[in-house]
Tab-separated table of C-alpha atoms in Angstrom:
chain	number	residue	atom	x	y	z
A	1	MET	CA	51.816	83.821	172.991
A	2	ASN	CA	52.791	87.049	170.796
A	3	ARG	CA	52.611	87.249	166.972
A	4	LYS	CA	56.195	86.184	166.574
A	5	LYS	CA	56.284	83.209	168.535
A	6	ALA	CA	52.997	81.946	166.822
A	7	PHE	CA	54.336	82.497	163.423
A	8	LEU	CA	57.674	80.797	164.332
A	9	LEU	CA	55.468	77.471	166.118
A	10	ASN	CA	53.178	77.730	163.030
A	11	SER	CA	56.050	77.508	160.464
A	12	PHE	CA	58.115	74.984	162.427
A	13	SER	CA	54.913	72.430	163.236
A	14	GLY	CA	53.664	73.119	159.100
A	15	LEU	CA	57.336	72.369	157.852
A	16	LEU	CA	57.385	69.344	160.222
A	17	ARG	CA	54.028	68.182	158.576
A	18	GLN	CA	55.163	68.947	154.914
A	19	LEU	CA	58.193	66.890	155.409
A	20	ILE	CA	56.434	63.946	156.852
A	21	SER	CA	53.657	64.511	153.925
A	22	LEU	CA	56.593	64.691	151.408
A	23	ILE	CA	58.128	61.646	152.746
A	24	CYS	CA	54.807	59.189	153.195
A	25	GLY	CA	53.608	60.782	149.577
A	26	PHE	CA	57.043	59.120	147.972
A	27	VAL	CA	56.643	55.981	150.102
A	28	MET	CA	52.729	55.544	149.120
A	29	THR	CA	53.247	56.399	145.415
A	30	LYS	CA	56.530	54.192	144.862
A	31	LEU	CA	54.268	51.245	146.727
A	32	ILE	CA	51.370	51.961	144.375
A	33	LEU	CA	53.649	51.740	141.093
A	34	ASP	CA	55.267	48.841	142.444
A	35	PHE	CA	52.212	46.874	143.313
A	36	TYR	CA	49.689	48.025	141.198
A	37	GLY	CA	51.442	49.693	138.269
A	38	SER	CA	51.324	53.020	136.490
A	39	SER	CA	47.843	52.667	135.143
A	40	MET	CA	46.498	52.247	138.761
A	41	ASN	CA	48.435	54.916	140.119
A	42	GLY	CA	47.078	57.292	137.229
A	43	LEU	CA	43.749	56.074	137.913
A	44	VAL	CA	43.704	56.960	141.954
A	45	SER	CA	45.144	60.541	140.978
A	46	SER	CA	42.599	61.269	138.435
A	47	ILE	CA	39.752	60.389	140.874
A	48	THR	CA	41.657	62.435	143.823
A	49	GLN	CA	41.748	65.557	141.340
A	50	PHE	CA	37.798	65.187	140.018
A	51	LEU	CA	36.899	65.195	143.596
A	52	GLY	CA	39.312	68.008	144.306
A	53	PHE	CA	36.894	69.970	141.987
A	54	ILE	CA	33.942	69.895	144.595
A	55	SER	CA	35.981	72.528	146.597
A	56	PHE	CA	34.966	74.808	143.830
A	57	LEU	CA	31.505	74.582	145.901
A	58	GLU	CA	33.555	76.846	148.654
A	59	MET	CA	32.976	79.453	146.381
A	60	GLY	CA	36.051	81.010	148.005
A	61	ILE	CA	34.476	81.726	151.473
A	62	GLY	CA	37.070	79.872	153.095
A	63	PRO	CA	39.509	82.640	153.214
A	64	VAL	CA	36.639	85.144	153.623
A	65	ILE	CA	35.495	83.585	156.627
A	66	GLN	CA	39.541	83.561	158.015
A	67	SER	CA	39.774	87.104	157.315
A	68	ASN	CA	36.197	87.882	159.015
A	69	LEU	CA	37.552	86.125	162.308
A	70	TYR	CA	40.760	88.472	162.806
A	71	ARG	CA	39.390	91.017	164.260
A	72	PRO	CA	37.002	89.293	166.950
A	73	LEU	CA	39.609	87.212	167.720
A	74	ALA	CA	41.705	90.125	168.358
A	75	GLU	CA	39.251	91.836	170.139
A	76	LYS	CA	38.332	88.620	172.174
A	77	LYS	CA	34.262	89.128	170.965
A	78	ASP	CA	32.822	85.557	171.674
A	79	VAL	CA	29.694	86.377	170.486
A	80	ASP	CA	31.110	87.644	167.202
A	81	ILE	CA	33.209	84.485	166.517
A	82	SER	CA	30.135	82.132	167.291
A	83	LYS	CA	27.977	84.194	164.609
A	84	ILE	CA	30.608	83.296	162.072
A	85	ILE	CA	31.027	80.036	163.191
A	86	LYS	CA	27.652	79.447	162.985
A	87	SER	CA	27.026	80.721	159.436
A	88	SER	CA	30.319	78.912	158.272
A	89	GLU	CA	28.999	75.555	159.574
A	90	THR	CA	25.565	76.009	157.891
A	91	PHE	CA	27.436	77.139	154.586
A	92	PHE	CA	30.008	73.755	154.751
A	93	LYS	CA	27.226	71.376	155.772
A	94	ARG	CA	25.099	72.394	152.607
A	95	ILE	CA	28.415	71.670	150.485
A	96	VAL	CA	28.352	68.278	151.704
A	97	TYR	CA	24.720	67.507	150.545
A	98	ILE	CA	26.033	68.952	146.873
A	99	PHE	CA	29.073	66.896	147.317
A	100	MET	CA	26.836	63.677	147.816
A	101	VAL	CA	25.229	64.542	144.410
A	102	TYR	CA	28.464	65.144	142.686
A	103	ILE	CA	30.094	61.757	144.065
A	104	GLY	CA	27.107	59.971	142.554
A	105	ILE	CA	27.153	61.558	139.167
A	106	LEU	CA	30.824	61.046	138.994
A	107	CYS	CA	30.476	57.456	139.672
A	108	VAL	CA	28.472	57.057	136.776
A	109	LEU	CA	30.520	59.334	134.287
A	110	PHE	CA	34.113	58.824	135.252
A	111	PRO	CA	34.386	54.921	134.523
A	112	ILE	CA	32.811	56.656	130.783
A	113	LEU	CA	35.351	59.333	130.401
A	114	ILE	CA	38.761	57.699	130.897
A	115	ASN	CA	40.216	55.466	128.580
A	116	SER	CA	41.568	52.579	130.528
A	117	GLU	CA	41.500	48.824	131.160
A	118	PHE	CA	39.647	49.158	134.387
A	119	ALA	CA	35.677	47.669	134.788
A	120	PRO	CA	33.281	50.618	135.676
A	121	PHE	CA	32.202	49.127	139.050
A	122	PHE	CA	35.834	49.001	140.005
A	123	THR	CA	36.405	52.576	139.276
A	124	ALA	CA	32.970	53.602	140.376
A	125	SER	CA	33.188	51.779	143.592
A	126	LEU	CA	37.004	53.369	144.106
A	127	VAL	CA	35.486	56.677	143.694
A	128	LEU	CA	32.783	56.295	146.640
A	129	ILE	CA	36.148	54.946	149.069
A	130	ILE	CA	38.383	57.777	148.088
A	131	SER	CA	35.443	60.453	148.773
A	132	LEU	CA	34.574	59.706	152.224
A	133	SER	CA	37.628	61.650	153.738
A	134	SER	CA	36.670	64.952	151.724
A	135	LEU	CA	32.956	64.434	153.164
A	136	ALA	CA	34.161	63.809	156.744
A	137	GLN	CA	36.295	67.212	155.918
A	138	TYR	CA	33.665	69.400	154.704
A	139	TYR	CA	30.997	68.420	157.414
A	140	PHE	CA	33.094	68.214	160.807
A	141	GLY	CA	36.006	70.013	160.290
A	142	MET	CA	36.546	72.887	157.550
A	143	THR	CA	34.991	75.687	160.263
A	144	TYR	CA	37.163	74.672	163.016
A	145	GLN	CA	40.288	74.492	160.855
A	146	LEU	CA	39.669	78.107	159.527
A	147	LEU	CA	39.011	79.308	163.042
A	148	LEU	CA	42.288	77.588	164.582
A	149	ASN	CA	44.320	79.352	161.342
A	150	ALA	CA	42.922	82.760	161.857
A	151	ASP	CA	43.575	82.478	165.495
A	152	GLN	CA	47.153	81.864	164.829
A	153	LYS	CA	47.095	78.109	166.015
A	154	GLY	CA	47.678	76.213	162.909
A	155	TYR	CA	50.158	74.151	164.587
A	156	VAL	CA	47.089	72.256	166.182
A	157	GLN	CA	45.924	70.867	162.754
A	158	SER	CA	49.709	70.295	161.404
A	159	THR	CA	50.572	68.268	164.249
A	160	LEU	CA	47.385	65.880	163.952
A	161	GLN	CA	47.555	65.900	160.102
A	162	TRP	CA	51.105	64.550	160.281
A	163	VAL	CA	50.471	61.862	162.855
A	164	THR	CA	47.621	60.400	160.689
A	165	LEU	CA	49.702	60.589	157.674
A	166	VAL	CA	52.288	58.461	159.793
A	167	VAL	CA	49.537	56.082	161.072
A	168	ASN	CA	48.007	55.900	157.663
A	169	THR	CA	51.279	55.291	155.849
A	170	VAL	CA	52.706	52.422	158.164
A	171	LEU	CA	48.698	50.532	157.572
A	172	CYS	CA	49.063	50.608	154.108
A	173	ILE	CA	52.505	49.049	153.849
A	174	VAL	CA	51.051	46.505	155.860
A	175	LEU	CA	48.266	45.934	154.089
A	176	MET	CA	50.064	45.790	150.583
A	177	ASN	CA	52.142	43.307	151.669
A	178	LEU	CA	49.866	41.083	152.633
A	179	GLY	CA	48.366	41.695	149.240
A	180	ALA	CA	45.350	43.776	150.098
A	181	SER	CA	43.585	45.335	146.958
A	182	ILE	CA	43.427	48.952	146.192
A	183	HIS	CA	39.791	49.267	147.500
A	184	ILE	CA	40.950	47.955	150.939
A	185	VAL	CA	44.175	50.171	151.203
A	186	ARG	CA	42.225	53.269	150.386
A	187	LEU	CA	39.086	52.700	152.502
A	188	ILE	CA	41.663	52.344	155.545
A	189	THR	CA	43.051	55.480	154.483
A	190	ALA	CA	39.690	57.198	154.351
A	191	THR	CA	39.049	55.992	157.729
A	192	VAL	CA	42.158	57.188	159.307
A	193	TYR	CA	41.671	60.671	157.957
A	194	VAL	CA	38.009	60.860	159.485
A	195	PHE	CA	39.656	61.373	162.849
A	196	ARG	CA	41.394	64.563	161.691
A	197	PRO	CA	38.066	66.705	161.859
A	198	LEU	CA	36.574	64.565	164.833
A	199	PHE	CA	39.775	65.520	166.876
A	200	LEU	CA	39.434	69.420	165.685
A	201	ASN	CA	35.799	69.696	167.035
A	202	VAL	CA	36.775	68.201	170.596
A	203	TYR	CA	39.825	70.715	170.631
A	204	VAL	CA	37.664	74.011	169.492
A	205	LYS	CA	34.945	72.861	171.980
A	206	LYS	CA	37.719	72.939	175.181
A	207	HIS	CA	39.714	75.900	174.108
A	208	TYR	CA	36.872	78.183	172.672
A	209	ASN	CA	33.581	79.412	174.073
A	210	ILE	CA	31.386	78.906	170.857
A	211	ASP	CA	27.372	79.235	171.430
A	212	LYS	CA	25.810	77.025	168.773
A	213	ASN	CA	22.568	78.711	169.904
A	214	VAL	CA	23.520	82.381	168.884
A	215	ASN	CA	21.191	84.190	166.552
A	216	TYR	CA	22.010	86.794	163.856
A	217	ASN	CA	19.731	88.842	161.604
A	218	ASP	CA	22.359	89.871	159.246
A	219	ASP	CA	25.065	87.458	157.903
A	220	PRO	CA	28.177	87.990	159.912
A	221	ILE	CA	30.501	86.957	157.366
A	222	LYS	CA	31.313	90.260	155.263
A	223	GLN	CA	32.177	90.193	151.614
A	224	LYS	CA	30.741	86.338	151.703
A	225	TRP	CA	31.215	85.818	148.071
A	226	ASN	CA	34.057	88.158	147.257
A	227	GLY	CA	36.762	85.387	147.311
A	228	PHE	CA	34.910	83.367	144.360
A	229	ALA	CA	37.383	84.504	141.788
A	230	GLN	CA	40.416	83.763	143.469
A	231	HIS	CA	39.154	80.418	144.659
A	232	LEU	CA	37.622	79.330	141.103
A	233	ALA	CA	41.184	79.991	139.847
A	234	ALA	CA	43.085	78.261	142.363
A	235	VAL	CA	40.783	75.205	141.901
A	236	VAL	CA	41.300	75.298	138.069
A	237	VAL	CA	45.285	75.780	138.482
A	238	ASP	CA	45.241	72.877	140.816
A	239	ASN	CA	43.025	70.333	138.779
A	240	THR	CA	43.127	71.204	135.329
A	241	ASP	CA	46.092	69.562	134.382
A	242	ILE	CA	45.420	66.017	135.333
A	243	ALA	CA	41.715	66.799	134.328
A	244	VAL	CA	43.088	67.518	130.763
A	245	LEU	CA	45.255	64.445	130.865
A	246	THR	CA	42.708	61.822	131.937
A	247	ILE	CA	40.264	63.343	129.054
A	248	MET	CA	42.422	63.953	126.059
A	249	SER	CA	45.610	61.851	126.995
A	250	SER	CA	46.035	58.562	129.032
A	251	LEU	CA	46.489	57.212	132.240
A	252	GLN	CA	49.939	56.558	131.686
A	253	ASN	CA	50.757	60.076	131.126
A	254	VAL	CA	48.577	61.412	134.402
A	255	SER	CA	50.933	58.677	136.218
A	256	VAL	CA	54.035	60.279	134.784
A	257	TYR	CA	52.579	63.997	135.538
A	258	VAL	CA	51.474	62.888	139.066
A	259	ILE	CA	55.512	61.603	139.800
A	260	TYR	CA	57.138	64.789	138.831
A	261	PHE	CA	54.056	66.897	140.241
A	262	ASN	CA	54.473	65.083	143.778
A	263	VAL	CA	58.367	66.523	143.528
A	264	VAL	CA	57.103	70.064	142.773
A	265	TYR	CA	54.121	69.989	144.952
A	266	GLY	CA	55.973	68.514	147.718
A	267	ILE	CA	58.841	71.214	147.612
A	268	THR	CA	56.349	73.938	146.856
A	269	GLN	CA	53.972	73.136	149.921
A	270	ILE	CA	57.172	73.436	152.311
A	271	ILE	CA	57.966	76.662	151.269
A	272	MET	CA	54.037	77.631	151.391
A	273	THR	CA	53.950	76.223	155.205
A	274	VAL	CA	57.227	77.957	156.188
A	275	VAL	CA	55.384	81.203	155.666
A	276	SER	CA	51.740	79.830	156.439
A	277	GLY	CA	51.775	82.444	159.229
A	278	LEU	CA	52.001	85.305	157.001
A	279	GLU	CA	48.300	85.912	156.477
A	280	ALA	CA	47.107	85.543	159.729
A	281	MET	CA	50.075	87.849	161.299
A	282	TRP	CA	49.669	90.483	158.690
A	283	GLY	CA	45.653	90.181	159.307
A	284	ASN	CA	46.243	90.974	162.939
A	285	MET	CA	48.567	93.975	162.230
A	286	LEU	CA	45.942	95.236	159.728
A	287	ALA	CA	43.244	94.727	162.124
A	288	LYS	CA	45.350	97.183	164.320
A	289	LYS	CA	46.237	99.268	161.313
A	290	GLU	CA	49.801	98.965	161.915
A	291	TRP	CA	50.736	99.965	158.413
A	292	SER	CA	54.270	100.626	158.894
A	293	ILE	CA	55.080	97.327	160.303
A	294	VAL	CA	53.199	95.883	157.285
A	295	ARG	CA	55.179	97.598	155.004
A	296	ASP	CA	58.496	96.976	156.608
A	297	SER	CA	58.215	93.086	157.522
A	298	PHE	CA	56.490	92.583	153.638
A	299	SER	CA	59.769	93.935	152.308
A	300	LEU	CA	62.090	91.481	154.213
A	301	MET	CA	59.311	88.900	153.414
A	302	GLU	CA	59.331	89.263	149.738
A	303	TRP	CA	63.088	89.502	149.368
A	304	GLY	CA	63.544	86.264	151.844
A	305	ILE	CA	60.966	84.530	149.409
A	306	HIS	CA	62.454	85.749	146.224
A	307	THR	CA	65.914	84.394	147.158
A	308	ILE	CA	64.988	80.989	148.756
A	309	VAL	CA	62.724	80.223	146.047
A	310	THR	CA	65.184	80.960	142.989
A	311	ILE	CA	67.925	79.001	144.912
A	312	ILE	CA	65.675	75.743	145.655
A	313	PHE	CA	63.739	75.729	142.193
A	314	ALA	CA	66.841	76.303	139.996
A	315	ALA	CA	68.129	73.321	141.627
A	316	SER	CA	65.104	71.685	141.584
A	317	ALA	CA	64.522	72.186	137.741
A	318	LEU	CA	68.225	70.535	136.922
A	319	LEU	CA	67.806	67.595	139.654
A	320	ILE	CA	63.879	66.160	139.382
A	321	THR	CA	64.556	64.257	136.282
A	322	PRO	CA	67.555	62.570	137.543
A	323	PHE	CA	65.515	61.850	140.590
A	324	VAL	CA	62.295	60.522	138.891
A	325	LEU	CA	64.355	57.946	136.949
A	326	ILE	CA	66.161	56.455	139.872
A	327	TYR	CA	62.584	56.723	141.955
A	328	THR	CA	60.699	54.731	138.547
A	329	SER	CA	63.681	52.350	137.955
A	330	GLY	CA	62.573	49.058	137.276
A	331	ILE	CA	58.911	50.690	135.919
A	332	GLU	CA	58.731	49.938	132.364
A	333	ASP	CA	54.767	50.758	131.430
A	334	ALA	CA	55.228	54.552	131.048
A	335	ASN	CA	58.045	56.939	130.016
A	336	TYR	CA	59.397	58.510	133.026
A	337	ASN	CA	62.210	60.274	131.354
A	338	GLN	CA	60.496	63.887	130.488
A	339	PRO	CA	63.193	66.596	131.236
A	340	LEU	CA	61.738	69.547	129.302
A	341	PHE	CA	58.252	68.847	131.219
A	342	GLY	CA	59.959	68.448	134.562
A	343	VAL	CA	61.813	71.804	133.926
A	344	ILE	CA	58.530	74.161	132.847
A	345	LEU	CA	56.591	72.282	135.945
A	346	VAL	CA	59.388	73.536	138.347
A	347	PHE	CA	59.122	76.726	136.756
A	348	ALA	CA	55.436	77.084	137.124
A	349	PHE	CA	55.716	75.903	140.876
A	350	ALA	CA	58.259	78.240	141.397
A	351	MET	CA	56.233	81.407	140.097
A	352	GLN	CA	53.307	80.241	142.595
A	353	CYS	CA	55.606	80.182	145.617
A	354	ILE	CA	57.085	83.848	144.370
A	355	ARG	CA	53.072	84.970	144.266
A	356	VAL	CA	52.830	84.025	147.918
A	357	PRO	CA	53.498	87.397	149.940
A	358	TYR	CA	51.625	89.591	147.455
A	359	PHE	CA	48.833	87.162	147.731
A	360	ARG	CA	48.709	86.687	151.308
A	361	LEU	CA	48.768	90.420	151.940
A	362	ILE	CA	45.779	90.951	149.669
A	363	LYS	CA	43.728	87.992	151.239
A	364	ALA	CA	44.898	89.482	154.635
A	365	ALA	CA	43.490	93.062	153.753
A	366	GLY	CA	40.412	91.251	152.176
A	367	HIS	CA	40.923	92.636	148.829
A	368	TYR	CA	39.237	89.850	147.087
A	369	LYS	CA	36.482	91.781	144.702
A	370	GLN	CA	39.178	93.933	144.008
A	371	THR	CA	41.515	91.641	142.522
A	372	GLN	CA	39.098	88.820	141.144
A	373	ASN	CA	39.607	90.126	137.348
A	374	GLY	CA	43.101	88.796	137.439
A	375	ALA	CA	42.139	85.519	138.915
A	376	PHE	CA	39.370	85.187	135.770
A	377	ILE	CA	41.838	85.733	133.417
A	378	SER	CA	44.584	83.504	134.968
A	379	MET	CA	41.758	80.635	135.008
A	380	VAL	CA	40.709	80.989	131.272
A	381	LEU	CA	44.595	81.200	130.206
A	382	ASN	CA	45.339	78.047	131.860
A	383	ILE	CA	42.166	76.208	130.524
A	384	LEU	CA	42.511	77.188	126.605
A	385	ILE	CA	46.540	77.003	126.478
A	386	SER	CA	46.320	73.292	128.116
A	387	ILE	CA	43.467	72.343	125.933
A	388	ILE	CA	44.678	73.868	122.638
A	389	ILE	CA	48.229	72.423	122.901
A	390	VAL	CA	47.557	69.320	124.793
A	391	LYS	CA	47.368	67.130	122.006
A	392	LYS	CA	50.431	68.215	120.382
A	393	PHE	CA	52.815	68.875	123.448
A	394	GLY	CA	51.351	66.379	125.867
A	395	LEU	CA	52.698	66.530	129.221
A	396	VAL	CA	54.551	69.880	128.155
A	397	GLY	CA	51.470	71.703	127.110
A	398	VAL	CA	49.512	71.426	130.101
A	399	ALA	CA	52.974	72.589	132.304
A	400	ILE	CA	53.110	75.512	129.488
A	401	GLY	CA	49.336	76.429	130.448
A	402	THR	CA	50.178	76.232	134.265
A	403	TYR	CA	53.390	78.425	134.025
A	404	VAL	CA	51.649	81.350	132.018
A	405	ALA	CA	48.599	81.416	134.057
A	406	LEU	CA	50.751	81.899	137.076
A	407	PHE	CA	53.183	83.983	135.843
A	408	PHE	CA	50.251	86.407	134.905
A	409	HIS	CA	48.478	86.150	138.282
A	410	THR	CA	51.558	86.933	139.951
A	411	CYS	CA	52.023	89.970	137.886
A	412	TYR	CA	48.469	90.877	138.185
A	413	LEU	CA	48.802	90.954	142.307
A	414	VAL	CA	51.918	92.921	142.339
A	415	VAL	CA	50.562	95.842	140.250
A	416	TYR	CA	47.342	96.023	142.335
A	417	LEU	CA	49.660	95.863	145.718
A	418	SER	CA	51.791	98.701	144.122
A	419	HIS	CA	49.020	101.201	143.738
A	420	HIS	CA	46.388	100.351	146.234
A	421	LEU	CA	48.185	98.620	149.528
A	422	LEU	CA	51.639	99.228	149.690
A	423	LYS	CA	51.795	103.014	147.606
A	424	ARG	CA	55.293	101.709	146.226
A	425	ASN	CA	56.790	101.630	142.739
A	426	ILE	CA	56.475	98.380	140.727
A	427	LEU	CA	60.108	98.448	140.175
A	428	PHE	CA	60.816	96.886	143.413
A	429	PHE	CA	59.164	93.458	141.887
A	430	ILE	CA	60.919	94.119	138.525
A	431	LYS	CA	64.605	94.144	140.203
A	432	HIS	CA	63.859	90.874	142.058
A	433	LEU	CA	62.583	89.124	139.043
A	434	ILE	CA	65.545	90.319	137.014
A	435	ILE	CA	67.958	89.212	139.691
A	436	ASP	CA	66.099	85.692	139.992
A	437	ILE	CA	66.336	85.195	136.393
A	438	MET	CA	70.005	86.464	136.322
A	439	VAL	CA	70.749	83.887	139.576
A	440	LEU	CA	69.056	81.004	137.402
A	441	VAL	CA	70.463	81.591	134.102
A	442	ILE	CA	74.084	81.496	135.537
A	443	SER	CA	73.304	78.564	137.687
A	444	PHE	CA	72.020	76.403	134.728
A	445	LEU	CA	75.031	77.422	132.806
A	446	LEU	CA	77.804	76.503	135.657
A	447	CYS	CA	75.855	73.741	137.132
A	448	ASN	CA	75.253	71.769	133.808
A	449	LEU	CA	78.953	71.061	133.955
A	450	HIS	CA	78.349	68.868	137.148
A	451	LEU	CA	75.092	66.955	135.829
A	452	GLY	CA	75.415	63.663	135.221
A	453	VAL	CA	73.385	60.022	135.253
A	454	SER	CA	72.728	59.096	138.754
A	455	LYS	CA	72.183	55.210	138.953
A	456	ASN	CA	71.353	55.429	143.022
A	457	TYR	CA	70.156	57.629	145.532
A	458	VAL	CA	73.673	58.152	147.017
A	459	SER	CA	75.158	59.257	143.563
A	460	TRP	CA	72.082	61.500	143.288
A	461	VAL	CA	72.491	63.250	147.013
A	462	ILE	CA	76.438	63.795	145.966
A	463	MET	CA	75.204	65.443	142.828
A	464	ALA	CA	72.517	67.295	144.131
A	465	THR	CA	74.739	68.605	147.121
A	466	LYS	CA	77.259	69.923	144.429
A	467	ILE	CA	74.784	71.721	142.306
A	468	THR	CA	72.572	73.128	145.189
A	469	SER	CA	76.019	74.764	147.112
A	470	LEU	CA	76.678	76.019	143.716
A	471	VAL	CA	73.198	77.755	143.549
A	472	VAL	CA	73.638	79.227	146.903
A	473	ALA	CA	77.242	80.607	146.130
A	474	ILE	CA	75.852	82.373	142.923
A	475	SER	CA	72.656	83.305	144.946
A	476	THR	CA	74.811	85.093	147.723
A	477	VAL	CA	76.988	86.748	145.750
A	478	ALA	CA	74.188	88.312	143.817
A	479	ASN	CA	72.202	89.299	146.987
A	480	LEU	CA	75.662	90.888	148.394
A	481	VAL	CA	75.739	93.103	145.480
A	482	PHE	CA	72.175	93.990	145.097
A	483	TYR	CA	70.494	93.595	148.698
A	484	ARG	CA	73.099	94.093	151.028
A	485	GLU	CA	70.769	95.992	153.460
A	486	PHE	CA	68.455	92.984	153.910
A	487	ILE	CA	71.383	90.532	154.676
A	488	ASN	CA	72.329	93.447	156.948
A	489	ARG	CA	68.918	93.619	158.370
A	490	ILE	CA	68.880	89.549	158.879
A	491	ILE	CA	72.212	89.686	160.876
A	492	ILE	CA	71.092	92.239	163.129
A	493	ILE	CA	67.816	89.973	163.778
A	494	LEU	CA	70.075	87.126	164.546
A	495	LYS	CA	72.414	88.825	166.863
A	496	LYS	CA	69.234	89.837	168.625
A	497	ARG	CA	67.995	86.378	169.075
A	498	ILE	CA	71.195	84.870	169.804
A	499	THR	CA	72.013	87.323	172.580
A	500	GLY	CA	68.205	87.556	174.125
């Protein structure tokens, strides 16, 4: 399978997984709200986020392992692949042992940290149950997941993930309607997800010649710790908001945050998945020193991502609060009407999506150490801003912290790429950003005329269709004026595909 076909297959399978994940996530969250309430939804979300901090122990080695696999996979060197796999498995199994200690500490401290009506044993036992699937992932599946990603076979795990998601959702719906406790429901979830890494083991053993007895003197994973800064920053950005709200606010606010976050995160992951094959594709090109192809494909992808992100997130900023109000109708134990928070959170994740091509190219090139300062600064910005202003601004405060951190990191990566990899003027990015803002402002001014109160999903869909169509029209005009050359290239590519 060539690179383009692998990229398209990975993108399609990943997109299908994210769409199913988005639907299942909304179904599960709504069921938890209906059956157990906002506080329980906040508790489960907080536990999940605190467990997410354990990924800090990866030290950013995951992307480094993946980038080290590109060359031996391209050159079909089974011995070198086996050495990297063996070293990786040893590392991740050590993480599992530390994770067990962390879970024990969390079981003791988490009930003390939160301000809730739940008994300590109730909370601690829930922490233990939710942690099971993460344990299995690190012990059995993480290395093989990286191998498949590096070999442009992400479609294997994408398929496995959406199948287990559907099975889990169906089982949870049945259990909740039978009156099962949250502990039983989450235990079933953990059990279903354990099958993912087990299946990956079977698949890799069947399709790769991995020698588990291979010996090596020097660590085969080059620049092993150079991804630490980027990884640490990513862990902080992904987990800080809920952690700060859990400790300094309330579980009700956590629940509100999670509902808005799920909407924006779902959209973000769909975009991330569509371009999930970029890193492996560019990694393969760089391994073969195809720099002209890299620059050409990067320019096209950069324009495409800016255009798509601007359209989707401009519409999302206008539509998110009306959607959440319909989604949470009938739930009165928390205030879900938070339009300003919704808009800022949407902008923050729009910036995360805009960052994608720049970050993926840097990861594909293995330039982790060179860009670690920017990662550290963005992490500190996120923590400090969130903590300082959360008391006064609440949900809006943590959203501002996330936005500032992601905006800074994006700009930092752009400057680095311009000087060290792409060798081009930074004005290319500034032009993209100005046009993004222009489309956004015009969209807000014109689309506000069509905004109204939606009483049900049908009226919301009608409103969303009008607003999205208007945003698409505005973006199309802007691109015809400023980026006609990219549109012509897309037309040529489509004509070639159609004519074969």
